[in-house]
mmCIF file of C-alpha atoms in Angstrom:
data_model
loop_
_atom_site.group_PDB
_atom_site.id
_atom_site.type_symbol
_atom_site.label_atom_id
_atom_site.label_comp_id
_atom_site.label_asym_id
_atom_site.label_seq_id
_atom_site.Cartn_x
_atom_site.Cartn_y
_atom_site.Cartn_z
ATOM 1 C CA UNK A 1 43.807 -8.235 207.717
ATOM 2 C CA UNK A 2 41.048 -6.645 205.859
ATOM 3 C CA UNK A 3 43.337 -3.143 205.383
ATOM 4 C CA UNK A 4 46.290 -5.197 204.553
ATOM 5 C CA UNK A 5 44.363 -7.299 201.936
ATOM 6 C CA UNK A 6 42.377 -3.776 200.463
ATOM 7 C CA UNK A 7 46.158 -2.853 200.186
ATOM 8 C CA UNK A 8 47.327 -4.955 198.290
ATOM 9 C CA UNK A 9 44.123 -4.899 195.781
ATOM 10 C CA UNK A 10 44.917 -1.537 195.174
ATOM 11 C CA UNK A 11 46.746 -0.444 192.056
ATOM 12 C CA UNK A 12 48.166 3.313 191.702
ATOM 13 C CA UNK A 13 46.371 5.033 188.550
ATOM 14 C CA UNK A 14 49.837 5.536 187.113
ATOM 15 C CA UNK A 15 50.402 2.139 186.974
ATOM 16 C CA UNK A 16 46.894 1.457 185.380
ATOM 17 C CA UNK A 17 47.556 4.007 182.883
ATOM 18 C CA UNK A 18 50.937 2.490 181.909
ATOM 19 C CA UNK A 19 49.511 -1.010 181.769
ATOM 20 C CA UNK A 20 46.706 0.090 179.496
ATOM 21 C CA UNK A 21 49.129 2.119 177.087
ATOM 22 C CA UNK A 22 50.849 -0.774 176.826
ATOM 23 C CA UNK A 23 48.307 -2.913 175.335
ATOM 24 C CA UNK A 24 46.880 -0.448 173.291
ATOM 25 C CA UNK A 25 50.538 -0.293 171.484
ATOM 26 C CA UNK A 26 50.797 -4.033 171.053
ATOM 27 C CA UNK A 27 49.092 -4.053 167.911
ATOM 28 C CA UNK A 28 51.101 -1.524 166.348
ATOM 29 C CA UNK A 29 54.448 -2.918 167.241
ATOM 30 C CA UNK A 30 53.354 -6.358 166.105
ATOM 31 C CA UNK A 31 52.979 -4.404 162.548
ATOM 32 C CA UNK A 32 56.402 -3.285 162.953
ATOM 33 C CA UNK A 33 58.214 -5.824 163.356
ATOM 34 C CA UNK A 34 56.063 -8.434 160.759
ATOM 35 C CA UNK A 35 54.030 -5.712 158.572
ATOM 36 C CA UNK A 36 51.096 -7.755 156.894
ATOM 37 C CA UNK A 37 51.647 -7.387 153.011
ATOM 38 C CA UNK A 38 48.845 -5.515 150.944
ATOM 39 C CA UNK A 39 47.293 -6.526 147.947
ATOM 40 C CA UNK A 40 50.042 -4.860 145.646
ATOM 41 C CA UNK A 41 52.606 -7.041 146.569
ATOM 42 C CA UNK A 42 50.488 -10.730 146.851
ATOM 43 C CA UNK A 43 49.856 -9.626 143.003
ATOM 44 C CA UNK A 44 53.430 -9.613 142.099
ATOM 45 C CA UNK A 45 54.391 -13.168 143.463
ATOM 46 C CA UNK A 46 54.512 -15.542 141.048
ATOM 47 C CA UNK A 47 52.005 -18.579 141.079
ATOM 48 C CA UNK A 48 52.534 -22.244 142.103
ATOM 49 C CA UNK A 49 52.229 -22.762 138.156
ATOM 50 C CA UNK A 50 54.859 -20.582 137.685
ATOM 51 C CA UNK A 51 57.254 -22.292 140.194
ATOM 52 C CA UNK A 52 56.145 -25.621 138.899
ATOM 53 C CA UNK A 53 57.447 -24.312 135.322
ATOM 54 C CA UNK A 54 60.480 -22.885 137.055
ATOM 55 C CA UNK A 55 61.632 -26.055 138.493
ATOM 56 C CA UNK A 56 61.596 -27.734 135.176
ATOM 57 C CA UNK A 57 63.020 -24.911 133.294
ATOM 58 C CA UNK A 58 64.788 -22.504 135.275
ATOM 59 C CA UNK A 59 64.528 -19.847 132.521
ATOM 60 C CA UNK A 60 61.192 -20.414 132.006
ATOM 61 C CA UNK A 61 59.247 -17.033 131.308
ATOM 62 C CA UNK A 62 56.239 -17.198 133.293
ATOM 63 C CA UNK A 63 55.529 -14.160 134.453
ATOM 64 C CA UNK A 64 52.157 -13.798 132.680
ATOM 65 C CA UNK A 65 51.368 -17.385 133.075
ATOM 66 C CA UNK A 66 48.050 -18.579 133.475
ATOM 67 C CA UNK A 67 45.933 -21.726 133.958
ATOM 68 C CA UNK A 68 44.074 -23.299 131.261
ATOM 69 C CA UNK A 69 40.665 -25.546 132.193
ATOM 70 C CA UNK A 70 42.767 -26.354 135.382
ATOM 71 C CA UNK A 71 44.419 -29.218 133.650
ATOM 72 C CA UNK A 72 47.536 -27.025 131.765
ATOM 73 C CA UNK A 73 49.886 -24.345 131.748
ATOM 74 C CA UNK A 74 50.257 -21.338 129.042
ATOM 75 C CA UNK A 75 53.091 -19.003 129.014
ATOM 76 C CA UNK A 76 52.841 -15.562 126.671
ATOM 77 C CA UNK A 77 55.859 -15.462 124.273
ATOM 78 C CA UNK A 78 56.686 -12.159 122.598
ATOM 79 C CA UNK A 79 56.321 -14.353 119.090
ATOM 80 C CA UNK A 80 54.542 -12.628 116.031
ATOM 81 C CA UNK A 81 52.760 -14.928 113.662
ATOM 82 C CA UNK A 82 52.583 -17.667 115.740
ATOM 83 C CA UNK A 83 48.628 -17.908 116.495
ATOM 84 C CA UNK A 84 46.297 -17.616 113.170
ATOM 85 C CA UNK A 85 44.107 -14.433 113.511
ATOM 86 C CA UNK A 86 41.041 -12.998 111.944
ATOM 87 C CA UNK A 87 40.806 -10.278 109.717
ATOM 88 C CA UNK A 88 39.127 -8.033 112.447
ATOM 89 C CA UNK A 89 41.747 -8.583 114.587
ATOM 90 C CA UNK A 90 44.841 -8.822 112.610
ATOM 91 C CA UNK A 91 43.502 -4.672 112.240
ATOM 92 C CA UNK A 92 43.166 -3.731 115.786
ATOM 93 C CA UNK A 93 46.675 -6.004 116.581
ATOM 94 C CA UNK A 94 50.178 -4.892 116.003
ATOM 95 C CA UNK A 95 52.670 -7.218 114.486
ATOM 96 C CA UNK A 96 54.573 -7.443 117.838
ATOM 97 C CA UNK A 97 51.392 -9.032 119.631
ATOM 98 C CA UNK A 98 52.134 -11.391 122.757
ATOM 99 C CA UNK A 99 50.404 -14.515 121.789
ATOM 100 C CA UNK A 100 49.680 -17.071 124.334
ATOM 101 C CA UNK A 101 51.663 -20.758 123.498
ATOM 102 C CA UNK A 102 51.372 -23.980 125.524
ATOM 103 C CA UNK A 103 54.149 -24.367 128.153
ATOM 104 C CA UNK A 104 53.200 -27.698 129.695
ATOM 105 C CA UNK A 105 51.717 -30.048 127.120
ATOM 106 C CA UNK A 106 51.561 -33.223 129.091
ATOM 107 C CA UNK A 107 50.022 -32.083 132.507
ATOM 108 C CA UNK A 108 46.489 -33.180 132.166
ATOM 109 C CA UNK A 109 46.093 -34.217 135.750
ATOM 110 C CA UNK A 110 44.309 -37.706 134.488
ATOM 111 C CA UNK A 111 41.780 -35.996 132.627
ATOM 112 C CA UNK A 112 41.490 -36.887 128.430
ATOM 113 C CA UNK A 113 42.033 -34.553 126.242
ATOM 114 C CA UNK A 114 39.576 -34.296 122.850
ATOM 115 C CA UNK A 115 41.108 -34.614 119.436
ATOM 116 C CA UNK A 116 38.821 -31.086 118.715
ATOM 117 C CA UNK A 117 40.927 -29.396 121.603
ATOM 118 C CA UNK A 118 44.279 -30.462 119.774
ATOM 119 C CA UNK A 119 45.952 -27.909 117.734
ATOM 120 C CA UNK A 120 49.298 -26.794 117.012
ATOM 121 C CA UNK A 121 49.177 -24.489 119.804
ATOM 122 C CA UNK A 122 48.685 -27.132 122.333
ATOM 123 C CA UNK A 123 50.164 -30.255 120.827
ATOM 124 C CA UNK A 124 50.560 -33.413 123.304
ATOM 125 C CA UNK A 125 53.195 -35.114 124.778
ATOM 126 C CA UNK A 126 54.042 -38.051 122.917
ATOM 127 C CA UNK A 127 53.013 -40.393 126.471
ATOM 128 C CA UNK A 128 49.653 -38.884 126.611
ATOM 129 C CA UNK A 129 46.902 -41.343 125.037
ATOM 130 C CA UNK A 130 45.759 -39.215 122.270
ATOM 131 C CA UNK A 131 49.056 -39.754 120.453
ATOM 132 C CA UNK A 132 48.622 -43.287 119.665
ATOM 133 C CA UNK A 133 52.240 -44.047 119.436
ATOM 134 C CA UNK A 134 52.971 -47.560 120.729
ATOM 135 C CA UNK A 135 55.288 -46.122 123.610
ATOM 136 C CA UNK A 136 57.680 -44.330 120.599
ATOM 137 C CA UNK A 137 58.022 -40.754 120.484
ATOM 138 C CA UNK A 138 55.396 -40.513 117.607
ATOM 139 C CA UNK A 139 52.168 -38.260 117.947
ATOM 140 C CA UNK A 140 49.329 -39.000 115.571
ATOM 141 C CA UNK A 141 46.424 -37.510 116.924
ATOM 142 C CA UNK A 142 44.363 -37.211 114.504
ATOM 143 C CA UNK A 143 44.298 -40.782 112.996
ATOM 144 C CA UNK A 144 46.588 -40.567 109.342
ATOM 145 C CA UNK A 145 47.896 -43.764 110.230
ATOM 146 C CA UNK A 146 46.489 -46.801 110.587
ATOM 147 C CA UNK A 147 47.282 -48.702 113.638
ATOM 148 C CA UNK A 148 49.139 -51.425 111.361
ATOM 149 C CA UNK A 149 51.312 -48.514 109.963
ATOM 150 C CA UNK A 150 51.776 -47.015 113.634
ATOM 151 C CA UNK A 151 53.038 -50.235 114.806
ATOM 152 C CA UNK A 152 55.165 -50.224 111.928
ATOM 153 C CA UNK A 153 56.585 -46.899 112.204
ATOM 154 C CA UNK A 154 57.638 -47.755 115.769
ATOM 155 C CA UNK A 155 59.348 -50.649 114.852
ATOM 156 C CA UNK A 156 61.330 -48.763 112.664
ATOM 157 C CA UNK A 157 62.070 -45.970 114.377
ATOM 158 C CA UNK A 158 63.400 -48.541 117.319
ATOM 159 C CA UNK A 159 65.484 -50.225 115.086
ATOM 160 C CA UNK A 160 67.447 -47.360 113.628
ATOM 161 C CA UNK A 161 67.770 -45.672 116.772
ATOM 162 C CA UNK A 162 69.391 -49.124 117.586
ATOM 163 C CA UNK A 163 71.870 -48.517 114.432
ATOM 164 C CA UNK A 164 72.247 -45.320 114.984
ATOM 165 C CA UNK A 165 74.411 -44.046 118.287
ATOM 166 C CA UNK A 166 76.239 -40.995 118.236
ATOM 167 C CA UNK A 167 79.330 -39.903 120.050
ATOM 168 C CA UNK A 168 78.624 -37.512 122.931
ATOM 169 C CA UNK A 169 81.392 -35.423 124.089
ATOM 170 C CA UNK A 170 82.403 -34.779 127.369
ATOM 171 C CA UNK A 171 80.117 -31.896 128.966
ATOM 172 C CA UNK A 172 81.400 -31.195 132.251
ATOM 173 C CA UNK A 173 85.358 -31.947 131.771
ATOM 174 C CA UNK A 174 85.231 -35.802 132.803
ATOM 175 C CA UNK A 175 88.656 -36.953 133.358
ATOM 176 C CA UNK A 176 87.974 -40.482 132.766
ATOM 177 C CA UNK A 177 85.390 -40.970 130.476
ATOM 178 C CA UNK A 178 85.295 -38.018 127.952
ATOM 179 C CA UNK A 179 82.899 -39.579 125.480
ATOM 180 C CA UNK A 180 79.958 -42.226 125.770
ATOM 181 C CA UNK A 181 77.619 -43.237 123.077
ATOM 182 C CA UNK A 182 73.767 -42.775 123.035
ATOM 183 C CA UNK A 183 70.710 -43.181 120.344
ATOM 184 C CA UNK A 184 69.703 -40.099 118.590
ATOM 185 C CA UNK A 185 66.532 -40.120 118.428
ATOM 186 C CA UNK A 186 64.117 -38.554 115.847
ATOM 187 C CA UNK A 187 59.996 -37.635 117.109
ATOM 188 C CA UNK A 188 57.336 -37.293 114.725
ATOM 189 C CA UNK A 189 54.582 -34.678 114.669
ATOM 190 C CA UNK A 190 51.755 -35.050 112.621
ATOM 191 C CA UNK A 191 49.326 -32.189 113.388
ATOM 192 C CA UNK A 192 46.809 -30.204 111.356
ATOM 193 C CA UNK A 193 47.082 -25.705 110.730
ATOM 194 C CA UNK A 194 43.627 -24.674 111.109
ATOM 195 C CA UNK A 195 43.252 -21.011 110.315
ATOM 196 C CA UNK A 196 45.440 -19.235 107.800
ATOM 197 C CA UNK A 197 48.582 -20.452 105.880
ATOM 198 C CA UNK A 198 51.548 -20.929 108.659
ATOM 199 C CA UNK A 199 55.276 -19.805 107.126
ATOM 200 C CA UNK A 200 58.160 -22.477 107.816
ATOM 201 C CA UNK A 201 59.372 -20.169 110.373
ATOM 202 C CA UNK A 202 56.274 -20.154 111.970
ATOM 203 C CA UNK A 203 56.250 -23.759 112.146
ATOM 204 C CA UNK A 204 59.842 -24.375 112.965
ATOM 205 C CA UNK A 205 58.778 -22.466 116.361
ATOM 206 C CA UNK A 206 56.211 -24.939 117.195
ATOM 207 C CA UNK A 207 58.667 -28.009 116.537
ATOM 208 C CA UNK A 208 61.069 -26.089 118.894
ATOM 209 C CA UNK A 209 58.602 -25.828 121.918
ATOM 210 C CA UNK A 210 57.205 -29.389 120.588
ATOM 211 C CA UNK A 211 60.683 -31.097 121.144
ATOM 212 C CA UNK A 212 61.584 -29.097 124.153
ATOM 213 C CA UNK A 213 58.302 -30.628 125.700
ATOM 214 C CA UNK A 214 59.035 -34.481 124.569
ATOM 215 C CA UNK A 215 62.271 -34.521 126.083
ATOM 216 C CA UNK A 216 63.251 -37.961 124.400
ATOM 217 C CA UNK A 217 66.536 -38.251 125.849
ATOM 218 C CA UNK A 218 64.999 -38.469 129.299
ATOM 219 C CA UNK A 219 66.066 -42.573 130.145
ATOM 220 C CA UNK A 220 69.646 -40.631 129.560
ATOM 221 C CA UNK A 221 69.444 -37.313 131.123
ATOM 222 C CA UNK A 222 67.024 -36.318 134.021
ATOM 223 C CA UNK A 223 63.697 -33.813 132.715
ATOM 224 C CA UNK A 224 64.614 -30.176 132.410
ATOM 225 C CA UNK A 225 68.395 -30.880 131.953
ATOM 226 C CA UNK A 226 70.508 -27.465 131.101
ATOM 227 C CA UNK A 227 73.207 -29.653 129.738
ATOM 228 C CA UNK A 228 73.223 -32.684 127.835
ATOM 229 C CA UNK A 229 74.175 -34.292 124.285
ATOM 230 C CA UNK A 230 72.137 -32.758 121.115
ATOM 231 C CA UNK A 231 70.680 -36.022 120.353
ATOM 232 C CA UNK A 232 66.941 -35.426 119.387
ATOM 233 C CA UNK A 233 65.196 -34.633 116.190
ATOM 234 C CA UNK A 234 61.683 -33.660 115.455
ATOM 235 C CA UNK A 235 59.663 -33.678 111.976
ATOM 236 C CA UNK A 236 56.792 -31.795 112.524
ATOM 237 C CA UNK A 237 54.282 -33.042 109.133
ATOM 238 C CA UNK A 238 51.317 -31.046 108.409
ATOM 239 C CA UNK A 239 50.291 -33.602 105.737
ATOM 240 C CA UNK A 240 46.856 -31.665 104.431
ATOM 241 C CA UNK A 241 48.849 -28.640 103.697
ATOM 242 C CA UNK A 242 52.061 -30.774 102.777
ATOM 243 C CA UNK A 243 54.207 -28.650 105.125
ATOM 244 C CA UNK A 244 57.175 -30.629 106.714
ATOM 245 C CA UNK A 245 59.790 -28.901 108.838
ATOM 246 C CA UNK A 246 62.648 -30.894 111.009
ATOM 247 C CA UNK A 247 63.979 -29.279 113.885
ATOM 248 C CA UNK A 248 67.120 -30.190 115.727
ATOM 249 C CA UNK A 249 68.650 -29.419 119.129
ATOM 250 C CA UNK A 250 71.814 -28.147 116.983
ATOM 251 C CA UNK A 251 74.191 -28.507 114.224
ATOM 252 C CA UNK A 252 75.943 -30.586 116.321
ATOM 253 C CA UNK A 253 74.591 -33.676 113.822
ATOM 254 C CA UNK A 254 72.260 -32.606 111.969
ATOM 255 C CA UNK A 255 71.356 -29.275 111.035
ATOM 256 C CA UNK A 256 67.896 -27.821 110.540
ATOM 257 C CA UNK A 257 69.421 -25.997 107.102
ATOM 258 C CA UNK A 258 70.895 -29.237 105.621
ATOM 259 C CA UNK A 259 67.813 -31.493 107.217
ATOM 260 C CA UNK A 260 66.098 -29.311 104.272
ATOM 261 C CA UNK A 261 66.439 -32.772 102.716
ATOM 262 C CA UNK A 262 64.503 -34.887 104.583
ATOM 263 C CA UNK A 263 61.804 -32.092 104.445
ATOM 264 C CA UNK A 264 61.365 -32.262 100.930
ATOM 265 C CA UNK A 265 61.545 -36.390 100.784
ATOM 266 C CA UNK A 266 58.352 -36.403 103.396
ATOM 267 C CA UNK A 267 57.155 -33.781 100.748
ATOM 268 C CA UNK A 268 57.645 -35.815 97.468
ATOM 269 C CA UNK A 269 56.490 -38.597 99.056
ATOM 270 C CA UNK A 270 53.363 -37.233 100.385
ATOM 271 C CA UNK A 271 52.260 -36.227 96.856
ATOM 272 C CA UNK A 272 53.360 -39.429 95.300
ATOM 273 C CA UNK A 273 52.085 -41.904 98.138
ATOM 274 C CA UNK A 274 50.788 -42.397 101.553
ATOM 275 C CA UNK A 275 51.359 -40.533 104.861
ATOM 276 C CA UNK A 276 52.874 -43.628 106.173
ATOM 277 C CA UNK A 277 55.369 -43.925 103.326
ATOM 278 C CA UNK A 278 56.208 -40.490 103.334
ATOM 279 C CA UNK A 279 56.616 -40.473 107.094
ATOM 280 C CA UNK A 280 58.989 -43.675 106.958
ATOM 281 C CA UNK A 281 60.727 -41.869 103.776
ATOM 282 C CA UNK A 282 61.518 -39.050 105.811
ATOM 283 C CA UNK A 283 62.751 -40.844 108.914
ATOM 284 C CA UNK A 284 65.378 -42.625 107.270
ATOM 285 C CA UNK A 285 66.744 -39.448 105.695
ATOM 286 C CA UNK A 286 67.028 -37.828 108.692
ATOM 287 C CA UNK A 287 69.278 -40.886 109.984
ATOM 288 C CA UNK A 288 71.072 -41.518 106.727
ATOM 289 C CA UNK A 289 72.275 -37.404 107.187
ATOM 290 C CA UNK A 290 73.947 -38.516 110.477
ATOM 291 C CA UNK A 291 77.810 -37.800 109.859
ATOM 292 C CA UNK A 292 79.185 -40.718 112.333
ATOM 293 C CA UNK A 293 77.205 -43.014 114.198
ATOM 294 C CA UNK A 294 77.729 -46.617 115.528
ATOM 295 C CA UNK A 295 75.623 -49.742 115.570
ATOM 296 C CA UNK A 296 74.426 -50.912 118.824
ATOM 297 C CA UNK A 297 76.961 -53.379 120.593
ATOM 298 C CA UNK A 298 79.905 -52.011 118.565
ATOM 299 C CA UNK A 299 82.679 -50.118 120.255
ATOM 300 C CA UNK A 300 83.561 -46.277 119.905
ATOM 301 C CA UNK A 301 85.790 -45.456 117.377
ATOM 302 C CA UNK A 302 89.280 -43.955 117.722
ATOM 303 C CA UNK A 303 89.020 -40.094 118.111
ATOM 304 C CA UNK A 304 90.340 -38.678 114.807
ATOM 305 C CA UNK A 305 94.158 -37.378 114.574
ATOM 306 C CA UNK A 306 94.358 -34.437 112.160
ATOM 307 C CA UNK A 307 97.186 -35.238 109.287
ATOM 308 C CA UNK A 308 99.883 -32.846 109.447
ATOM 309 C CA UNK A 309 99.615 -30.433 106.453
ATOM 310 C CA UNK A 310 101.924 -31.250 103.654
ATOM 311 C CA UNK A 311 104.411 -28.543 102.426
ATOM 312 C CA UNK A 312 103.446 -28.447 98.681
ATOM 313 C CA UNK A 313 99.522 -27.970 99.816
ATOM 314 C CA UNK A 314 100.820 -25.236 102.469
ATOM 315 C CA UNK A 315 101.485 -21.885 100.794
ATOM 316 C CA UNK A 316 103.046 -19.910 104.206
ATOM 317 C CA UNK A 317 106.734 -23.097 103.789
ATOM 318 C CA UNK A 318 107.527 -21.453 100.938
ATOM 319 C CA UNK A 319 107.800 -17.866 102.570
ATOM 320 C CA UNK A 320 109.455 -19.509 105.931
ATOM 321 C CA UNK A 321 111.612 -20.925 103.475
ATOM 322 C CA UNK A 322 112.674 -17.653 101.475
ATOM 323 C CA UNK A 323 112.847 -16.114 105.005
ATOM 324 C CA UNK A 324 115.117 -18.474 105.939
ATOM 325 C CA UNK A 325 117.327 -18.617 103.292
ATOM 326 C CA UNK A 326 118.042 -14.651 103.503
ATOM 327 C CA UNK A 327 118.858 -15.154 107.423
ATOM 328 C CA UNK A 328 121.452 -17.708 106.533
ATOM 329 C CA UNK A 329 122.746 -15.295 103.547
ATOM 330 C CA UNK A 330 122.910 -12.191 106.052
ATOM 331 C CA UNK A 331 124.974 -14.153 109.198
ATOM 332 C CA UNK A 332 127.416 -15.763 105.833
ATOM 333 C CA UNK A 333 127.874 -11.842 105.159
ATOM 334 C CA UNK A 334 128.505 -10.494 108.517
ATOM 335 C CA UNK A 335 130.734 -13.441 109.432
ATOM 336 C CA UNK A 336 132.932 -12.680 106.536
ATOM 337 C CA UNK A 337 133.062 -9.140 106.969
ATOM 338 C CA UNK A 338 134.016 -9.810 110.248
ATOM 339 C CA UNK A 339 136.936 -12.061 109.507
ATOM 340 C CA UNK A 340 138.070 -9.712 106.406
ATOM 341 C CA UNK A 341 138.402 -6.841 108.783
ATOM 342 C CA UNK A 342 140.338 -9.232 111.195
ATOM 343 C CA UNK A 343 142.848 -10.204 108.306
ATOM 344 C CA UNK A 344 143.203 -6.205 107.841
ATOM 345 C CA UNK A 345 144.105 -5.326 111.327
ATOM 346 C CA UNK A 346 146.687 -8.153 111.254
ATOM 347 C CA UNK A 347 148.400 -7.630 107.975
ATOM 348 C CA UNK A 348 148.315 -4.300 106.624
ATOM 349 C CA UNK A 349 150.626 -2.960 109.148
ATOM 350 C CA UNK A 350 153.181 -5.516 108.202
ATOM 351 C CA UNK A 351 152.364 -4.941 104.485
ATOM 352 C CA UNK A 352 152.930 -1.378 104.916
ATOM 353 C CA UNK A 353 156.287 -1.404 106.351
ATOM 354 C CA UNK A 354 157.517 -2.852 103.279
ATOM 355 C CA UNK A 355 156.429 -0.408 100.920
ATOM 356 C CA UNK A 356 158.546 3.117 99.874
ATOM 357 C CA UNK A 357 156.320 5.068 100.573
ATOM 358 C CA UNK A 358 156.310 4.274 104.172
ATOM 359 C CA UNK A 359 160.100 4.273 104.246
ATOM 360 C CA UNK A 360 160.933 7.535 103.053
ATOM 361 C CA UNK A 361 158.024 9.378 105.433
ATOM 362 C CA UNK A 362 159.975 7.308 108.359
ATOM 363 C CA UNK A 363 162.965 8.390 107.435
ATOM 364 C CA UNK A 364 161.652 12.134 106.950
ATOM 365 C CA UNK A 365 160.812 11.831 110.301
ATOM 366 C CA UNK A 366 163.522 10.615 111.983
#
């Protein structure tokens, strides 16, 4: 027993040898088939605030994006003039300079922000606190209006968004219901340019990325919609400076170029009067401008049937006419060439028989 048992302890040294090759190779075919990635490539994956911007925007450019006092999101743009600069560094800094813009205004996980912190660069949602809007989409951080005249403004602004609904067309070929009606709504931005003079264009960027932040429309259309009705205004007021730009979604009813308009009421008005007044002043510009819009409770009206041109007003009847008319002339001429060559093939040789002529070269003949 003990021989067979030593026996079957024993193990040959070629099997021992195998055995141990075997686990020193584990490790190494482990990296083959799952290679651990190096630093290099954990670098290049984009963040979770990236993908958090992502799923609200798909084209969101975040590559470069970067966390601000853990409580919001920047994104570099590729914008010149946007962010005011000293004189030391508008020197060293080329005009194409990537400056660093707000991407996610209203993420402030709970925590306050300060009125110092507030800027154009990182203007608030119109929900966060520090707007003091009365639930309307109406940001007045830094106190121009009184809290009478903010109540007042959303009053207003909620009773001509209740007069004025605009016809959305169909987006995604509906079959049955090409059209629907919803408010347009118009935001207010009254913010303060620290720093050097901002251009309109300048500031017409920060009412963009202002109103694509708000998202108004969204007890319509879900947050981060790619399409949906151009409904939504902003006037962005910079009332120390008396600056006043209004952005739009697209010319679809209003137009930034012809809201011109309402820009220089809010401007008039600021001189003449009141922030309040010249806010209010502006609004109702903005909604007077609207081409067609319908009261709520009313139905839709008819779509519009263009009038057939009339022929004296349309310049191209007269040539179809002359065209026309030589058509008919040229068929009149063949037809009676036609039948005059007809009448000649069935007469002349009768007509010839009769004359002398004729006769005598027969008879010469014959």
């Amino acid at each position: 027993m003990k021989g067979q048992s030593s026996r079957v302890r024993a193990m040959p040294c070629w099997r021992v040898t195998l055995v141990g090759i075997l686990f020193a190779s584990a490790p190494l075919t482990a990296n083959g088939i799952q290679p651990r990635p190096v630093s290099e490539e954990l670098q290049t994956l984009p963040s979770i605030d990236c993908l958090e911007a992502r799923l609200k925007d798909p084209n969101a450019n975040c590559d470069d994006i970067i966390p601000q006092d853990g409580r919001t999101v920047r994104v570099i743009f590729n914008m010149s003039q946007v962010a005011p600069r000293s004189a030391s560094h508008n020197q060293s800094a080329s005009s194409e300079e990537s400056v660093i813009v707000r991407f996610s205004m209203n993420e402030t996980n709970g925590q306050e922000t300060s009125v110092r912190d507030i800027s154009l660069f990182n203007f608030p949602n119109y929900k966060a606190p520090a707007c003091r809007n009365n639930n309307a989409p109406v940001c007045d951080p830094y106190g121009f209006l009184s809290v009478t005249e903010g109540k007042n403004l959303s009053l207003e602004l909620e009773k001509l968004r209740a007069q004025h609904l605009v016809i959305c067309e169909d987006l995604i070929s509906e079959p049955i219901d090409q059209r629907h009606l919803q408010p347009f709504y118009v935001g207010v931005a009254i913010a303060q340019a620290n720093g050097a003079e901002l251009s309109l264009s300048t500031l017409r960027q920060y009412g963009h990325l202002i109103l694509s932040e708000w998202n108004m429309d969204e007890a319509y259309a879900a947050n981060g919609q790619l399409m949906r009705c151009p409904n939504q205004a902003l006037l962005l007021i910079v009332p120390d400076r008396s600056q006043v730009v209004l952005v739009t979604d697209s010319c679809r009813y209003v137009c930034e170029e012809k809201g011109a308009a309402a820009s220089q009421v809010v401007t008039s008005s600021l001189h003449r009067g009141s922030v309040a007044d010249a806010v209010l002043a502006g609004v109702r510009s903005v909604y007077d401008s609207l081409p067609l819009s319908v009261p709520q409770g009313e139905a839709m009206p008819p779509l519009a049937v263009e009038a057939p041109a009339s022929p004296e007003s349309n310049a191209e009847t007269w040539v179809l006419f002359v065209q026309r008319a030589v058509f008919a002339f040229a068929v009149m001429a063949l037809g009676f060439s036609l039948l005059v060559g007809l009448l000649v093939m069935c007469f002349a040789p009768g007509l010839a028989k009769g004359h002398r002529g004729y006769i005598s070269r027969h008879e010469a003949l014959n």
